[in-house]
Structures are given as C-alpha cells and as structure tokens.
Short mmCIF file of C-alpha atoms and ligand atoms in Angstrom, two decimals:
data_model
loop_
_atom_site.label_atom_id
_atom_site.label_comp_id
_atom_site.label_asym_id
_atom_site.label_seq_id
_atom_site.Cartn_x
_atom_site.Cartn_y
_atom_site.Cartn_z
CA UNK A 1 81.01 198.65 156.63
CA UNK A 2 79.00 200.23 153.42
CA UNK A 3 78.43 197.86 150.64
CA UNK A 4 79.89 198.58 147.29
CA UNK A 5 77.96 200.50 144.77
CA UNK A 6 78.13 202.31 141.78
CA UNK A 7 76.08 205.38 140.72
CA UNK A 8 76.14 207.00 137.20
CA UNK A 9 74.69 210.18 136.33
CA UNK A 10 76.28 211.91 133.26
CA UNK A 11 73.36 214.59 132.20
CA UNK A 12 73.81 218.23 133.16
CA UNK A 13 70.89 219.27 134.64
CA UNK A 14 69.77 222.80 134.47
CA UNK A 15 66.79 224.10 136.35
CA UNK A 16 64.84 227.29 136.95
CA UNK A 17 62.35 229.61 135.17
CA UNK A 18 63.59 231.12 131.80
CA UNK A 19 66.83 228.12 131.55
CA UNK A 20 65.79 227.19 127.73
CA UNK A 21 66.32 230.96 126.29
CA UNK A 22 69.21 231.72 128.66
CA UNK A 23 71.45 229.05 128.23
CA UNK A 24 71.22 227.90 124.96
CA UNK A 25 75.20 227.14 124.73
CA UNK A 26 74.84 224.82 127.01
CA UNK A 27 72.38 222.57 124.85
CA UNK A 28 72.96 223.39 121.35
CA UNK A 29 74.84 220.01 120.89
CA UNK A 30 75.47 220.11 116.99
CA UNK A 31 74.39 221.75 113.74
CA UNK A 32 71.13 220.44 112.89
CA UNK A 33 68.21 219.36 114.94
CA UNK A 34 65.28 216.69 115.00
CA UNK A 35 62.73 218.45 117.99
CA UNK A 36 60.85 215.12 118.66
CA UNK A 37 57.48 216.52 120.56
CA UNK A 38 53.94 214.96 120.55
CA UNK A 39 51.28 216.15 119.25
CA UNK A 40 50.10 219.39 121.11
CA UNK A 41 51.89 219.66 124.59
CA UNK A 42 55.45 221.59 123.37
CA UNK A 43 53.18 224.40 121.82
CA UNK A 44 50.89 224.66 124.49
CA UNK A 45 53.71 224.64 127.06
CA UNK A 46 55.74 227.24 125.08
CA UNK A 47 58.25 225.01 125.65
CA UNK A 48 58.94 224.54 121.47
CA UNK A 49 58.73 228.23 120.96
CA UNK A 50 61.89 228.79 122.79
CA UNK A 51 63.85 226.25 121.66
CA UNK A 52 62.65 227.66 118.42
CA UNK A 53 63.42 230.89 119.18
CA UNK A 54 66.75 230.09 120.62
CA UNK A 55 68.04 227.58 117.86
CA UNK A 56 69.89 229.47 115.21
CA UNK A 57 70.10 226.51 112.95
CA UNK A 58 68.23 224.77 110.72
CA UNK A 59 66.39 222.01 111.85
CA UNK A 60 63.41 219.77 111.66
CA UNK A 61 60.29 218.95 113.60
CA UNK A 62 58.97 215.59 114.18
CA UNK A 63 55.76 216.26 116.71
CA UNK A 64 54.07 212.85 115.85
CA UNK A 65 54.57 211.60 119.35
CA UNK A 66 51.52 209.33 120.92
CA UNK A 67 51.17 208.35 124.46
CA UNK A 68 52.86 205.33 125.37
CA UNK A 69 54.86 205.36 121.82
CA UNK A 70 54.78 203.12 119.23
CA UNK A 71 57.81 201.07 117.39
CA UNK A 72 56.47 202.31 114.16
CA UNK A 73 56.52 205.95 115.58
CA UNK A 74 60.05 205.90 116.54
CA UNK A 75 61.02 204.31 113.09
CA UNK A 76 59.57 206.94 111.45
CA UNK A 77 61.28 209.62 113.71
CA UNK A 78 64.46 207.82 113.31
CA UNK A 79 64.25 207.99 109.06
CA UNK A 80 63.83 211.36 109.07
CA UNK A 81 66.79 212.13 111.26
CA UNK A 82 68.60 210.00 109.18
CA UNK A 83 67.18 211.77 105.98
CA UNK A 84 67.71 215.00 107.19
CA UNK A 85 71.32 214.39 108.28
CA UNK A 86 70.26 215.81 112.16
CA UNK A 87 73.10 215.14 114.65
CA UNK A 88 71.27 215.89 117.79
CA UNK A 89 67.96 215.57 119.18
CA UNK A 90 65.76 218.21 121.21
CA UNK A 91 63.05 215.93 122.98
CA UNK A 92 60.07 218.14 124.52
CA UNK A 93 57.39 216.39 126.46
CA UNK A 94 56.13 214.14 128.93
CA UNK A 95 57.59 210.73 128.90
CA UNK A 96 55.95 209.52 125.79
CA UNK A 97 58.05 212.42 123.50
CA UNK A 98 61.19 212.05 125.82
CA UNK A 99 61.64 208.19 125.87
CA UNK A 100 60.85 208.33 121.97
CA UNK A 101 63.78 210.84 121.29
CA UNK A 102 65.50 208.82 122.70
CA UNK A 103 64.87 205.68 120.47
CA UNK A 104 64.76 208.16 117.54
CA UNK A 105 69.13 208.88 118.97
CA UNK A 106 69.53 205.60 118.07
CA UNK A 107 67.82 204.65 115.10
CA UNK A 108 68.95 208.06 113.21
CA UNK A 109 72.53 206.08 113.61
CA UNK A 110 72.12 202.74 113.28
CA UNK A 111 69.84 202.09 110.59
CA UNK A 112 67.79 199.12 111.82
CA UNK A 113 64.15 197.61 112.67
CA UNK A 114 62.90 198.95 116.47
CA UNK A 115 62.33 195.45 117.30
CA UNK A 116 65.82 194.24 117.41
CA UNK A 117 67.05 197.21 119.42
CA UNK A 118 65.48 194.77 122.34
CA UNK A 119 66.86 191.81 120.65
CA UNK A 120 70.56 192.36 119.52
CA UNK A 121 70.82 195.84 121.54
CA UNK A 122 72.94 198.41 118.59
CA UNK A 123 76.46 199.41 117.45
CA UNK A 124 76.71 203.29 117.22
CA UNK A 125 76.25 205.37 120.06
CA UNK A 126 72.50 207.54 120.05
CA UNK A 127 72.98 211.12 118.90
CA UNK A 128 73.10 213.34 121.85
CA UNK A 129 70.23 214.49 122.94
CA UNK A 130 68.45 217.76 124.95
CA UNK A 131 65.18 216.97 127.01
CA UNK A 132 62.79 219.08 128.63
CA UNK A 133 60.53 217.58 130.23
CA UNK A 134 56.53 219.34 130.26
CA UNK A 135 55.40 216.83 132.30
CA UNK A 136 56.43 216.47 136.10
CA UNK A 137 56.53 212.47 136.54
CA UNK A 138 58.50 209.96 134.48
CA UNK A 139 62.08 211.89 135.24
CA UNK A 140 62.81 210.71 132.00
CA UNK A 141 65.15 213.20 131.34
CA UNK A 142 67.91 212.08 133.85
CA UNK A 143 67.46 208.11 132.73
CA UNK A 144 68.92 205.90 130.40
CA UNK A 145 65.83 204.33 129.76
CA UNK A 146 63.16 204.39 126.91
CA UNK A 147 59.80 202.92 127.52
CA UNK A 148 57.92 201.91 124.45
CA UNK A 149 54.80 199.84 123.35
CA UNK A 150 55.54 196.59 121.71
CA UNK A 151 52.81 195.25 119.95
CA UNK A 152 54.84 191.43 119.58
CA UNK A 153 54.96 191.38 123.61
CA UNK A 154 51.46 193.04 124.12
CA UNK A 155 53.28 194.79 126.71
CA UNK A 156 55.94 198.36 127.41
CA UNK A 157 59.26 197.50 127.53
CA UNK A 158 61.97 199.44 128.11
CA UNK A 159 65.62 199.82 126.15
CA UNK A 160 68.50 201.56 127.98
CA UNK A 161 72.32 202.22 127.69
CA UNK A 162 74.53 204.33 128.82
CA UNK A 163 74.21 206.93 125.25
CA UNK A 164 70.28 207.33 126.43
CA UNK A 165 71.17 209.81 129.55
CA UNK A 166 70.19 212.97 127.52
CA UNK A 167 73.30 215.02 127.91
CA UNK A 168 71.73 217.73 129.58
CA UNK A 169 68.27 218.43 130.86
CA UNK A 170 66.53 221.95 131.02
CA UNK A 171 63.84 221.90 133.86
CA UNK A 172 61.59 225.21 133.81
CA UNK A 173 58.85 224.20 135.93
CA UNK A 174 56.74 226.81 133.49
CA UNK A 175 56.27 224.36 131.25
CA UNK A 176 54.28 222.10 133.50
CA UNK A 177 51.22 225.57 134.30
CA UNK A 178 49.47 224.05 131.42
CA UNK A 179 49.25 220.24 132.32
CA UNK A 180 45.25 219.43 133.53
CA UNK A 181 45.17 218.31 137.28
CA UNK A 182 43.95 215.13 136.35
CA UNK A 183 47.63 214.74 134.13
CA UNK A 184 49.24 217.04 136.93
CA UNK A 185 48.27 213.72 139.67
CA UNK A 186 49.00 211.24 137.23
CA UNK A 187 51.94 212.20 136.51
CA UNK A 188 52.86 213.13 140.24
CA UNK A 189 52.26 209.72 141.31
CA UNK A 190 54.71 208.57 138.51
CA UNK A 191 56.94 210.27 140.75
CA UNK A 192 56.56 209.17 143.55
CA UNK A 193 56.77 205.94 142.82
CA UNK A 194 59.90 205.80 141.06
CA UNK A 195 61.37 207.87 144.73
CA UNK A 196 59.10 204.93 147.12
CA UNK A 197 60.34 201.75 144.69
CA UNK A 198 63.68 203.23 144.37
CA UNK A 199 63.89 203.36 147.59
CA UNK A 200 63.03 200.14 148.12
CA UNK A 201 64.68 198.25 145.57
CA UNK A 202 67.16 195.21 145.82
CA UNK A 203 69.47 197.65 143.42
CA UNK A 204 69.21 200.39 146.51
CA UNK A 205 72.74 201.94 147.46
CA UNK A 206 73.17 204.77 149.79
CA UNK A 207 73.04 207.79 147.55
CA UNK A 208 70.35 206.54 145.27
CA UNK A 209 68.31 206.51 148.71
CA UNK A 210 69.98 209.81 149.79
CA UNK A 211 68.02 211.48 146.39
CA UNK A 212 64.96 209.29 146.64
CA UNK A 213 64.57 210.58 150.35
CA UNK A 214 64.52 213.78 149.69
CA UNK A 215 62.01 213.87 146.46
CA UNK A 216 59.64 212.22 149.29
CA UNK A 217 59.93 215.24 151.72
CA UNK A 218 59.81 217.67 148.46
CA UNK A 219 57.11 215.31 147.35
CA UNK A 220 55.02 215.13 150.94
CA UNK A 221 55.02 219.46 150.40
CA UNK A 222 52.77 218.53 148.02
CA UNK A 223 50.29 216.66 149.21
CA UNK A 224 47.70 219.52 150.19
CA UNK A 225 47.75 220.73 146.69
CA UNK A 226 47.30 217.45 145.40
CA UNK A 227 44.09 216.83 146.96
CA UNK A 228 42.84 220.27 146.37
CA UNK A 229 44.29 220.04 142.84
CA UNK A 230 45.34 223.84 143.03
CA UNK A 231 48.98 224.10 141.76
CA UNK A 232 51.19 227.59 142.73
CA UNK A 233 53.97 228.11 140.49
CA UNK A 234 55.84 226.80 144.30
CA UNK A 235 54.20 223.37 144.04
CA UNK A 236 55.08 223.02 140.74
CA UNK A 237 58.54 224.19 140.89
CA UNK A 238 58.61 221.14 143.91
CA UNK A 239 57.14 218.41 142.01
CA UNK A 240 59.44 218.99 138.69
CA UNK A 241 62.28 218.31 141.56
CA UNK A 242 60.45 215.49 142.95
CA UNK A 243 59.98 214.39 139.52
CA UNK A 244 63.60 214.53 138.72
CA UNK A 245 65.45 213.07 142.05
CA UNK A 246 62.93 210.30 140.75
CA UNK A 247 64.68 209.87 137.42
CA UNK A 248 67.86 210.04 139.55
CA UNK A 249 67.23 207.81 142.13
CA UNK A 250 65.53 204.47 139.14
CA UNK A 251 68.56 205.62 136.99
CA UNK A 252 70.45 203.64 139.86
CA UNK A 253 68.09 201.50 141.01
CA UNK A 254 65.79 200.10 138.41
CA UNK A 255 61.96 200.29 139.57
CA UNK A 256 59.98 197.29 141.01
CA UNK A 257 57.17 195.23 140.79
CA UNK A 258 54.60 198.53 140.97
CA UNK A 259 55.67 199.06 137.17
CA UNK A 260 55.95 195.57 136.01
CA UNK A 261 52.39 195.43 137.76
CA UNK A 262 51.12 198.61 135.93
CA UNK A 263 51.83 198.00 132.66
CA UNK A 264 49.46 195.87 131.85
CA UNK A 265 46.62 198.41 133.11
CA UNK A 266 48.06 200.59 130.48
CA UNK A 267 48.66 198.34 127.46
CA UNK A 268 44.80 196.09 127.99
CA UNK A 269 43.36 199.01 129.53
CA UNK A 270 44.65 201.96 128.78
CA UNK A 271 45.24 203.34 131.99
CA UNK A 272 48.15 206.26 132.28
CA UNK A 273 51.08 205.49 133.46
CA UNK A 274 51.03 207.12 136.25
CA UNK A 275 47.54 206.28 137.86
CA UNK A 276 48.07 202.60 137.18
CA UNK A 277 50.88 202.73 139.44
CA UNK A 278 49.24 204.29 142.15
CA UNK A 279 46.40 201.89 142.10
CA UNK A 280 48.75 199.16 143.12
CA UNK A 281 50.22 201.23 145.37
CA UNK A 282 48.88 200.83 148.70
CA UNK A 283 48.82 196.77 148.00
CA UNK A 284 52.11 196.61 147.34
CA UNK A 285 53.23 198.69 150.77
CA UNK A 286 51.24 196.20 152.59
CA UNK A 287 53.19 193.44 151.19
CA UNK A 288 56.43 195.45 151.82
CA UNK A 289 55.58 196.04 155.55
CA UNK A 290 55.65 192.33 156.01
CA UNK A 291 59.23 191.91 154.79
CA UNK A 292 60.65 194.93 155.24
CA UNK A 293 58.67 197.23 158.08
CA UNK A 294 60.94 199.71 159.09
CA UNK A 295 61.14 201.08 155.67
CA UNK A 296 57.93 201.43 155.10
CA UNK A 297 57.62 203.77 158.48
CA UNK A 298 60.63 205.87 157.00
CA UNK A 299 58.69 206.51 153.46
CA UNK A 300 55.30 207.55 155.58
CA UNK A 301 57.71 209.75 157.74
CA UNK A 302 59.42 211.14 154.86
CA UNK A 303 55.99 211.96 153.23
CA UNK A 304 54.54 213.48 156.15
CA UNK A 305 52.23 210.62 157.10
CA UNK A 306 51.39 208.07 159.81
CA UNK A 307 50.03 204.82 158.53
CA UNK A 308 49.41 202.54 155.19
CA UNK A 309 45.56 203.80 156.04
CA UNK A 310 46.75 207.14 155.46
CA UNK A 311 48.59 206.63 152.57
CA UNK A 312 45.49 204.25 151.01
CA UNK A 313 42.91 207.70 151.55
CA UNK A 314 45.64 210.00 150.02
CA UNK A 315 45.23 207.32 146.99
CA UNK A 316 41.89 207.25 146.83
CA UNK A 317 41.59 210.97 147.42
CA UNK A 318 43.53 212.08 144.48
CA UNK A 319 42.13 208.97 141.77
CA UNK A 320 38.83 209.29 143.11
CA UNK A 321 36.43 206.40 141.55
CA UNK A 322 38.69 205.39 138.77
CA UNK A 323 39.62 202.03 139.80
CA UNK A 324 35.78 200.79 139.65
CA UNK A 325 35.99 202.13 135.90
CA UNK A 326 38.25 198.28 134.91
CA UNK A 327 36.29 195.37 133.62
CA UNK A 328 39.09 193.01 134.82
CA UNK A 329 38.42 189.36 136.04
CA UNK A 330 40.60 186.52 138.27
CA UNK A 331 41.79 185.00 134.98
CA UNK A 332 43.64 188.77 133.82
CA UNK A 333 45.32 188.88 137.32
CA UNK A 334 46.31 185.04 137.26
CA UNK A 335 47.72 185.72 133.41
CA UNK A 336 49.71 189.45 134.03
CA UNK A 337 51.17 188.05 137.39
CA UNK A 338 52.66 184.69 135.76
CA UNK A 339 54.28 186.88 132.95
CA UNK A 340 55.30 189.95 135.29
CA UNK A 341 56.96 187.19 137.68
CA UNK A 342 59.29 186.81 135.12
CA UNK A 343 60.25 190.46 135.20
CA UNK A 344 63.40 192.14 136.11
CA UNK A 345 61.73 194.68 138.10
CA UNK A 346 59.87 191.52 139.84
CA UNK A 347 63.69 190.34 140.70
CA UNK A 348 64.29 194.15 141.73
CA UNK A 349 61.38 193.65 144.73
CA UNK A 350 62.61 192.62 147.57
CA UNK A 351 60.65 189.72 149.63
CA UNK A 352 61.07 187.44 146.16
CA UNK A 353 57.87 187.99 145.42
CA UNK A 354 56.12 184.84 143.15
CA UNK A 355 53.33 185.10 140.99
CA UNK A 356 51.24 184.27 143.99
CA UNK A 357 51.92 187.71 145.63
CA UNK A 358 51.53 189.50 142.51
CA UNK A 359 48.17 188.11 141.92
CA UNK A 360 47.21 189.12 145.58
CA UNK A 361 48.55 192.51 145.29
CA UNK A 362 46.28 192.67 141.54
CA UNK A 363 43.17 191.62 143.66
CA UNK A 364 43.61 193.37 146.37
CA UNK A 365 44.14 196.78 144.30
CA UNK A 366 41.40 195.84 141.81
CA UNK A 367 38.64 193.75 142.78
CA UNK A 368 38.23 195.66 146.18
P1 NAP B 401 52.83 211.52 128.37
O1 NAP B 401 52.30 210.25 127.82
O2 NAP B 401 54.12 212.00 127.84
O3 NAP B 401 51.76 212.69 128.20
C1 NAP B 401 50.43 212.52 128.69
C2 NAP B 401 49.53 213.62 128.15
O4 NAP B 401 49.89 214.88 128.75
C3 NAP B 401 49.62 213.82 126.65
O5 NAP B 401 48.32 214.00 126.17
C4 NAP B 401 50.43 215.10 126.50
O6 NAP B 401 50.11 215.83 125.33
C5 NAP B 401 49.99 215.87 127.73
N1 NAP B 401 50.95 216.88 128.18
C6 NAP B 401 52.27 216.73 128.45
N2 NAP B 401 52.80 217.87 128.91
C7 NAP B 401 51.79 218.81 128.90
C8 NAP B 401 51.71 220.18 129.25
N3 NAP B 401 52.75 220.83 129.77
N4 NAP B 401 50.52 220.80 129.10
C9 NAP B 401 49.43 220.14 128.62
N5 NAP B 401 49.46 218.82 128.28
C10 NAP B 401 50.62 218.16 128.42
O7 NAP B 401 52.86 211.37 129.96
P2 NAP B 401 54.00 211.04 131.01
O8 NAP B 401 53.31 210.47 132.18
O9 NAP B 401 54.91 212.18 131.21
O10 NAP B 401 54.87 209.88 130.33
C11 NAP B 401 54.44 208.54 130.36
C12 NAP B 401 55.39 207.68 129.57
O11 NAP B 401 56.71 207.73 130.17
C13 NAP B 401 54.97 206.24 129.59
O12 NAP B 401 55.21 205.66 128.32
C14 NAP B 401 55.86 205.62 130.64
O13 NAP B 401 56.02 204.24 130.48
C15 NAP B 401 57.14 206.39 130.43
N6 NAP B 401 58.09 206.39 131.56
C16 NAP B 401 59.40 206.50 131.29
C17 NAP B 401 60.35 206.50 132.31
C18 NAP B 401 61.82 206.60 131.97
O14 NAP B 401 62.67 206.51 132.85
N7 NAP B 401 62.17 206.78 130.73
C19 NAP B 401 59.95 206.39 133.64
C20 NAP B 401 58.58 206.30 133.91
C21 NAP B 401 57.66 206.32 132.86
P3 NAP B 401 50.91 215.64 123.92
O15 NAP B 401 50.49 214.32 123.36
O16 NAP B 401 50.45 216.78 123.10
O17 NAP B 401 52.37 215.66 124.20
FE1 FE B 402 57.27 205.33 135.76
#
C-alpha cells in the first residue's frame, strides 16, 4: 500500500521564449506594482524591460536587491510598497531578488520588524506576487520559501507559508543567455541538489520523487555542457526546467542536511549558494550509500552516471580549485555541525545523522 501524502502546488507556471510580453493577463495581478530586482541582473537579462513594457500601470521599482538579502533590505522594500499603496509584487532575479519579494509581500501588509516574521510568523496574507526567475537554480519561483541573512543568528534562514507560492511564474529561459558560466554552474548545482535531497528526504512522497526524477534526467542532458561551460539556448531551456521541478519537488519535501551544511560556507565565507552545496556534495552521497544504497544507484542512473567516483570528478570538474580557496579549521566544522544538528533539514536527512556525521561530512568535503 502507498503511504499518505500531501502535495501543494498553487503557482501557474508559464514557460517558453517570449511568455512575459505575451501573456501579460495572466500576471498583471492588481493595479499598482513594486518590481523588486537586484541591482543589475533584470536589465541585463531584459527581463525588466518587458515587464516594463508590458505593464500599463503605474508602478514602482525597488532594484536594491543584494545577494543573500538582508532584513534591512526587505524592510526597506516592504515601506515603500506600503508607501506607495502597491498591491502586487513583480520579483525578477535569481534567488536573492525572488525570495526578497517575497518578504517585501508580506511586510507591505503587515507593518512589522523582519525579525519577528521568524518569531511570531504574521497576520495578513503577502500581496500576490509574479516571479521570473534570471537565474536557473534556487526554483524559487514555485516555493513557499524565502531565504534571508540574519545577522542575530549569523546564519540564512528561511520563512515560508502558504501566501509565498508566487501565484504564477513566467520561465523564458532567455533570461538566463546572460548569466557568466561560473553563476550558470553555481546556480545549476543549486538545482540539482534541491532534485538529489528532495529525492532523498524523510518528507519524500511519490510525486515529489516523480518531479525530482525527472529534473535529474533533464539535469544529466546537461552535464557535457557543464564541463565545457558552453550553454545552447537547448541547455538552457533544460536547466530552467531542471531548475524548476527542483522548486517543485523541496516545495514538498523540504531540503536536507547539504543546505543546513552550506550555509555556513556562505554566511563566514561567502561562498554562493550554489557551489557551497556542491562541495558537500559527494560527502554527503557517501554517507547516504551507507543507509540508503539503492537510492543512491537510482540518482547516478538518473544522471547518466556509474559511481560516487564519477559523480566526485563531475564536482571537481565544474568547481575546479575552489574548495582549497577556505581558510577553515577543525574547531569551524566542530561549531557549524553542533548548531546545524539542530536543524530541520538535519531531521529531514535520513540515517539521523548527529553532529558527528556532519562534522565528518565538513572534513571530508573541506580539509581533503
Ligand atoms: P542570486 O544571489 O540571486 O544572484 C547571483 C548573481 O547572479 C548576482 O550577482 C546577480 O546579479 C547575478 N545574476 C542573476 N541573474 C543574472 C542574469 N540573467 N545575467 C547576469 N547576471 C545575473 O543567485 P541565486 O543562486 O539564483 O540565488 C541564491 C539565493 O537563493 C540564496 O540566498 C539562496 O539561499 C536562495 N535560495 C532560495 C530557495 C527557495 O526555495 N526560495 C532555494 C534555494 C536557494 P544582480 O545582483 O544584479 O541581480
Ligand atoms: Fe538551494
């Protein structure tokens, strides 16, 4: 007999070349917007110019956006929705812009400091918001989570709710021509590793795996163009739907110790996202192949590969040297493993891993 499940995925997804300017009725959702961008990306994508183009409204532009967003970036964003009496939200961006609209939704409504939206949670529902995504990784714009920096917890943490699924996403894989390679892996391996953890999470159901299994085969197309870092307008087409069965698949499952793992290389070191993953990556496959082998021979079969050695070179292929860049000693890996342990997405790993196994999958990824 299947187990029970639920699975909850409210945002209209649109997708395909030209979907901003030719469907605008679809995700015009009210009579004045906030576009909440970073600082460059939207232009260069020419992503904002056709939601510019296409929004016969008035409406206002907040492209302040950092990497890995601040709380006093979306409480800014958030008073000038309010000020400007916007009620919806056009987020365009990688993660950082996209998981910041989304704080932005709720703070235009419920006027109150970021922190205690992790606290005491809020009242009114977030505006409504549009996301298109110029980044192919953090599938950001099928979740209903946000990912922010907070300062208090030198760590990310993430809010979510059900009124954070933007309401529909537009996914022209156009956008992503003008992303760097080195972004364009980063990024990629985001993606992946929300399809591999969601696949492997305690929170796992049978159609979250269905979607996570096939990003892997779209994502294992990939791979050659990965290493050569050459990307057709094909590739990227298949890794903005890798990107997004991604989103799909953690909007179900929750991801696992790889991010609670990784955040740490990005708030004390300043690694992206992305790569910081993928530099645990391999370590924490070995672990999984102790518990749970047979699923770690479907993921290399689904990706077109034959062994964790495999899967280690495509790693170190595509990052190159990068990992002997940390200055990062036994008492860092004793202190981020004791406070991940504590983790949701540590309780989301199957195995129960301690800190004892978090610390060896730190060393083994970063002292090698
Ligand atoms: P990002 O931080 O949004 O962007 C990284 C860099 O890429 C920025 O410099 C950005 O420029 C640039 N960029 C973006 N799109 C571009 C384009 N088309 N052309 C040229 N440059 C472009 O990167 P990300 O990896 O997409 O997002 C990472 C964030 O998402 C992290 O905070 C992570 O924790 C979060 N995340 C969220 C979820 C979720 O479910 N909500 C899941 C995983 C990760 P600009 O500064 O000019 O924009
Ligand atoms: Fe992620």
């Amino acid at each position: 007999m299947l187990s029970r499940f639920s699975f909850l995925l409210p945002t209209k997804v649109l997708f395909g070349s030209g979907c901003v300017k030719d469907r605008q009725t679809d995700w015009i959702l009210g009579k004045k917007a906030i576009i909440v961008t970073g600082r460059q990306s939207a232009k260069a994508s020419g992503a904002l110019d056709d939601v510019t183009a296409s929004l016969e409204m008035d409406y206002v532009l907040f492209d302040e956006v950092e990497n890995n967003p601040s709380l006093e970036t979306v409480a800014r964003g958030g008073q000038l929705a309010r000020e400007e009496g916007c009620d919806f939200i056009v987020a365009i961006g990688g993660g950082s812009p996209l998981d910041a609209a989304k704080a932005i939704a709720v703070l235009a409504v419920n006027d109150v400091e970021p922190l205690s939206l992790y606290d005491r949670g809020w009242d009114k529902p977030a505006l409504p918001i549009t996301a298109i995504p110029t980044t192919a990784g953090t599938g950001s714009e099928v979740t209903q989570y946000a990912v922010l920096t907070v300062e208090r917890d030198q760590t990310k943490r993430s809010i979510s709710g059900p009124d954070l699924f933007p309401k529909v996403a537009l996914l022209d894989p156009a956008y992503t021509e003008s992303l760097s390679p080195t972004v364009t892996i980063d990024t990629a391996v985001d993606a992946l590793s929300h399809l591999i953890e969601g696949f492997l999470a305690v929170r796992a159901n049978q159609l979250s795996s269905g979607l996570a299994v096939q990003g892997m085969r779209i994502w294992g197309r990939c791979i050659p163009a990965l290493r050569s870092r050459v990307f057709d307008s094909t590739v990227r087409s298949e890794l903005l739907l890798a990107s997004t069965l991604g989103g799909m698949t953690i909007a179900q499952t929750g991801t696992t110790l790889v991010h609670a793992l990784g955040y740490p290389l990005t708030y004390f070191h300043d690694v992206p996202h992305g790569r910081a993953n993928g530099m645990l990556f391999t370590a924490y496959l070995r672990y999984i192949n102790q518990v749970a082998p047979q699923k770690v021979g479907e993921i290399l079969r689904n990706l077109g590969l034959t062994s964790l050695n495999e899967f280690q070179q495509l790693m170190d292929d595509v990052f190159g040297e990068h990992v002997r860049e940390l200055e990062i000693d036994e008492a860092d890996l004793a202190a981020w493993a004791q406070k991940a342990a504590s983790t949701k997405n540590v309780a989301n790993s199957i195995g129960n891993p301690g800190p004892h196994i978090l610390k060896g999958i730190f060393r083994d990824s970063l002292l090698r």
